[in-house]
């Protein structure tokens, strides 16, 4: 057995070596080597990456069910195919988030045609998501659902304020979109106007409609920031209901928090315990 003094010496040596050439992309990655910590996967083939993206898409749908983000058939999550970027995987129409599984996912193109799968495509989901994917080739995944707090906040037509550290992750990284506000997006022109307004942001509040998130990294990233955005809307509504003006996080501190705990790696990392819980408690999602 290694004694405490020897282990301390090894840790000090490891710390010095790491800081000499730090390979980390986030301060949340452990400096000490040999500890269990999630790692972003690397794939040898498109088939491997496709399977991974599909599994995480299913898990994202299950996570939305877990957080009560369902509303009838409304809500759609998409992830771009790694080999054929003009195609994207999405949840089937009129299937509850809790019942989405690998076998009922559908693959669609930007024209709204299902090229693989037996279920229909959500028309509104196609109009908005396909437009964003087509206009922003760097976007890998996108999420939208008709949620209670997000929809309520969207009715105000205001961006979220940086009133908490959690809300600060969206500071200068989300936009309020007024195009097509309140109108059901079933015409392709509506999708184009929303897509153009989305810009480089990771989130959007569509006035009189609800929340959207997008990721240039992964479906896990997009899914977690959607869950976080809904929660931030809930918190701000609760704070405003007190009638007391909240203290804002300063722009400098908000930007610091956004850069350190609001980036794509952190969004992906936040989703990992959610995925592990679902993988253990809902094995049918891999059917």
XYZ file of C-alpha atoms in Angstrom:
287
model
C 0.000 0.000 0.000
C 1.311 3.451 -0.920
C 1.728 5.624 2.162
C 0.356 9.154 2.386
C 3.760 10.835 1.961
C 4.518 8.911 -1.220
C 1.079 9.630 -2.677
C 1.462 13.340 -1.859
C 4.811 13.407 -3.677
C 3.299 11.692 -6.721
C 0.405 14.131 -6.769
C 2.757 17.123 -6.603
C 4.827 15.759 -9.483
C 1.707 15.104 -11.537
C 0.397 18.629 -10.833
C 3.687 20.208 -11.941
C 3.796 18.162 -15.130
C 0.219 19.059 -16.016
C 0.667 22.779 -15.463
C 3.770 22.743 -17.643
C 1.537 21.798 -20.588
C -2.126 21.865 -19.615
C -4.193 19.843 -22.160
C -7.527 20.595 -20.520
C -10.303 22.523 -22.226
C -12.061 23.329 -18.956
C -11.014 24.099 -15.398
C -13.551 21.489 -14.330
C -11.424 18.708 -15.758
C -9.309 17.249 -12.938
C -5.702 18.336 -12.725
C -4.823 15.091 -11.011
C -4.398 12.168 -13.382
C -5.999 8.762 -12.911
C -9.344 9.938 -11.512
C -12.683 8.898 -12.941
C -14.088 11.688 -15.060
C -16.226 11.732 -18.250
C -14.303 12.082 -21.498
C -15.666 13.346 -24.789
C -15.687 10.283 -27.064
C -13.626 9.935 -30.221
C -15.040 7.790 -33.031
C -13.288 5.594 -35.558
C -16.190 5.473 -38.013
C -19.301 7.379 -38.990
C -21.345 4.350 -37.917
C -19.972 4.538 -34.381
C -20.665 8.245 -34.142
C -24.158 7.834 -35.607
C -25.018 5.209 -33.010
C -23.708 7.461 -30.251
C -25.683 10.473 -31.452
C -28.872 8.434 -31.758
C -28.490 7.005 -28.253
C -27.925 10.468 -26.791
C -30.857 11.881 -28.758
C -33.104 9.230 -27.223
C -31.667 10.000 -23.786
C -32.320 13.710 -24.332
C -35.968 12.966 -25.112
C -36.204 10.809 -21.985
C -34.577 13.610 -19.984
C -37.238 16.026 -21.236
C -39.891 13.592 -20.002
C -38.077 13.291 -16.668
C -38.179 17.078 -16.250
C -41.833 17.366 -17.272
C -41.144 19.228 -20.507
C -43.757 17.393 -22.564
C -46.938 18.927 -23.996
C -48.939 16.548 -26.168
C -47.123 16.015 -29.440
C -45.320 19.374 -29.233
C -41.575 19.446 -28.891
C -38.808 18.265 -31.141
C -35.139 17.447 -30.705
C -32.780 17.025 -33.624
C -29.186 15.996 -34.237
C -27.345 16.115 -37.543
C -26.145 12.844 -39.066
C -22.321 12.712 -38.906
C -21.895 11.228 -42.381
C -24.726 12.945 -44.249
C -24.946 16.478 -42.793
C -28.002 17.369 -44.872
C -29.958 14.771 -42.884
C -30.949 14.885 -39.242
C -32.340 12.444 -36.673
C -35.375 13.460 -34.660
C -38.070 12.110 -32.353
C -41.185 10.650 -34.013
C -44.408 12.594 -34.279
C -47.038 11.993 -31.561
C -44.817 9.718 -29.455
C -44.348 10.824 -25.845
C -40.803 11.779 -24.886
C -40.787 8.910 -22.378
C -41.519 6.408 -25.164
C -38.868 7.519 -27.632
C -36.338 4.766 -28.333
C -33.695 3.894 -30.907
C -36.121 1.891 -32.999
C -38.633 4.697 -33.515
C -36.292 7.579 -34.312
C -36.677 9.007 -37.797
C -34.147 10.428 -40.225
C -35.301 13.399 -42.301
C -33.916 15.786 -44.880
C -34.200 19.547 -45.117
C -37.212 19.209 -47.416
C -39.285 17.523 -44.724
C -39.101 14.027 -46.177
C -38.560 11.013 -43.926
C -35.780 8.927 -45.470
C -35.581 6.342 -42.694
C -38.141 5.314 -40.097
C -41.860 4.554 -40.090
C -43.245 7.510 -38.150
C -44.382 10.878 -39.458
C -42.385 14.069 -38.983
C -43.633 16.940 -36.847
C -44.430 19.653 -39.394
C -43.618 22.594 -37.115
C -40.435 20.841 -36.015
C -39.355 20.414 -39.609
C -40.058 24.021 -40.536
C -38.005 25.481 -37.697
C -35.281 22.903 -37.121
C -34.562 22.172 -40.781
C -34.246 25.899 -41.460
C -31.758 26.365 -38.615
C -29.726 23.281 -39.567
C -29.645 24.326 -43.216
C -28.759 27.978 -42.574
C -26.240 27.272 -39.805
C -24.087 24.402 -40.998
C -22.087 24.449 -37.770
C -25.105 23.622 -35.621
C -25.100 19.932 -34.715
C -28.196 19.720 -32.538
C -31.269 21.688 -31.568
C -34.034 21.430 -28.961
C -37.490 22.923 -28.548
C -40.435 22.127 -26.306
C -43.581 23.871 -25.097
C -42.703 24.326 -21.450
C -44.558 26.131 -18.683
C -41.993 28.688 -17.541
C -40.288 29.187 -20.889
C -43.601 29.851 -22.582
C -44.636 32.247 -19.834
C -41.377 34.159 -20.075
C -41.569 34.220 -23.883
C -44.855 36.101 -23.599
C -42.932 39.037 -22.110
C -40.644 39.347 -25.122
C -37.604 40.036 -22.926
C -34.182 38.451 -22.602
C -33.266 36.878 -19.279
C -31.364 39.028 -16.831
C -28.096 37.849 -15.228
C -29.609 37.610 -11.749
C -27.893 34.334 -10.814
C -24.743 32.445 -11.717
C -26.924 29.956 -13.613
C -28.597 32.727 -15.616
C -25.210 34.299 -16.339
C -24.353 31.406 -18.663
C -26.890 32.855 -21.114
C -25.607 36.434 -20.812
C -24.979 37.796 -24.342
C -25.542 34.258 -25.608
C -29.288 34.203 -26.171
C -31.642 36.281 -28.273
C -35.314 37.199 -28.298
C -36.799 36.410 -31.714
C -39.897 38.356 -32.671
C -40.268 37.014 -36.233
C -43.426 34.904 -36.595
C -44.179 35.520 -32.904
C -47.251 33.580 -31.823
C -47.927 32.071 -35.243
C -47.643 28.302 -35.647
C -44.675 27.710 -37.941
C -46.040 25.484 -40.686
C -44.743 27.388 -43.720
C -41.081 27.133 -44.698
C -40.721 30.918 -44.945
C -41.439 31.159 -41.220
C -38.533 28.855 -40.444
C -36.106 30.932 -42.475
C -36.902 34.144 -40.619
C -36.468 32.444 -37.244
C -33.230 30.771 -38.357
C -31.772 34.064 -39.525
C -32.481 35.673 -36.164
C -30.936 32.809 -34.187
C -27.424 33.927 -35.094
C -24.477 32.494 -33.173
C -26.376 32.215 -29.898
C -26.822 28.950 -28.038
C -30.377 29.833 -27.034
C -33.365 31.775 -28.257
C -36.610 32.946 -26.711
C -39.221 32.969 -29.444
C -41.753 35.579 -28.436
C -45.205 34.193 -27.597
C -43.943 30.700 -28.373
C -41.162 29.321 -26.214
C -37.535 28.292 -25.903
C -34.950 26.964 -28.326
C -31.378 25.854 -27.803
C -28.744 24.875 -30.341
C -25.287 23.380 -30.082
C -22.228 23.275 -32.278
C -20.961 20.468 -30.024
C -23.536 17.762 -29.284
C -27.156 16.907 -28.569
C -26.184 16.501 -24.913
C -25.036 20.113 -24.834
C -28.214 21.412 -26.479
C -30.454 19.312 -24.241
C -28.875 20.347 -20.974
C -28.897 24.060 -21.792
C -32.577 23.765 -22.685
C -33.305 22.263 -19.275
C -31.184 25.000 -17.690
C -32.910 27.752 -19.690
C -36.349 26.560 -18.585
C -35.162 26.607 -14.981
C -33.741 30.119 -15.343
C -37.094 31.315 -16.686
C -38.775 29.778 -13.658
C -36.350 31.470 -11.265
C -36.719 34.891 -12.868
C -40.504 34.655 -12.833
C -40.353 33.737 -9.139
C -37.998 36.614 -8.352
C -40.100 39.136 -10.262
C -43.221 37.928 -8.470
C -41.740 39.237 -5.199
C -41.882 42.784 -6.547
C -38.351 43.377 -5.286
C -35.752 44.453 -7.823
C -33.020 41.781 -7.916
C -29.322 42.510 -7.781
C -27.718 41.876 -11.159
C -24.475 40.036 -11.739
C -22.096 42.586 -13.272
C -21.370 42.202 -17.003
C -17.738 41.304 -16.293
C -18.661 38.580 -13.819
C -21.488 37.343 -16.012
C -19.100 36.946 -18.940
C -16.590 35.179 -16.689
C -19.242 32.724 -15.532
C -20.495 32.194 -19.079
C -17.014 31.387 -20.344
C -16.222 28.988 -17.498
C -19.547 27.300 -16.789
C -21.606 28.128 -19.874
C -19.559 26.643 -22.687
C -20.348 23.582 -24.786
C -18.069 21.258 -22.855
C -19.829 22.132 -19.607
C -23.235 21.590 -21.221
C -22.061 18.181 -22.417
C -20.584 17.416 -18.989
C -23.778 18.363 -17.144
C -25.700 15.852 -19.258
C -23.454 12.891 -18.403
C -24.999 12.057 -14.996
C -28.460 12.439 -16.560
C -27.485 9.957 -19.259
C -26.033 7.465 -16.774
C -29.192 7.618 -14.645
C -31.406 7.022 -17.667
C -29.206 4.213 -19.011
C -29.630 2.374 -15.706
C -33.300 3.100 -15.069
C -34.682 3.061 -18.644
C -32.823 0.347 -20.583
C -35.778 0.072 -22.996
C -34.636 3.299 -24.637
C -31.975 1.245 -26.449
C -34.561 -1.094 -28.017
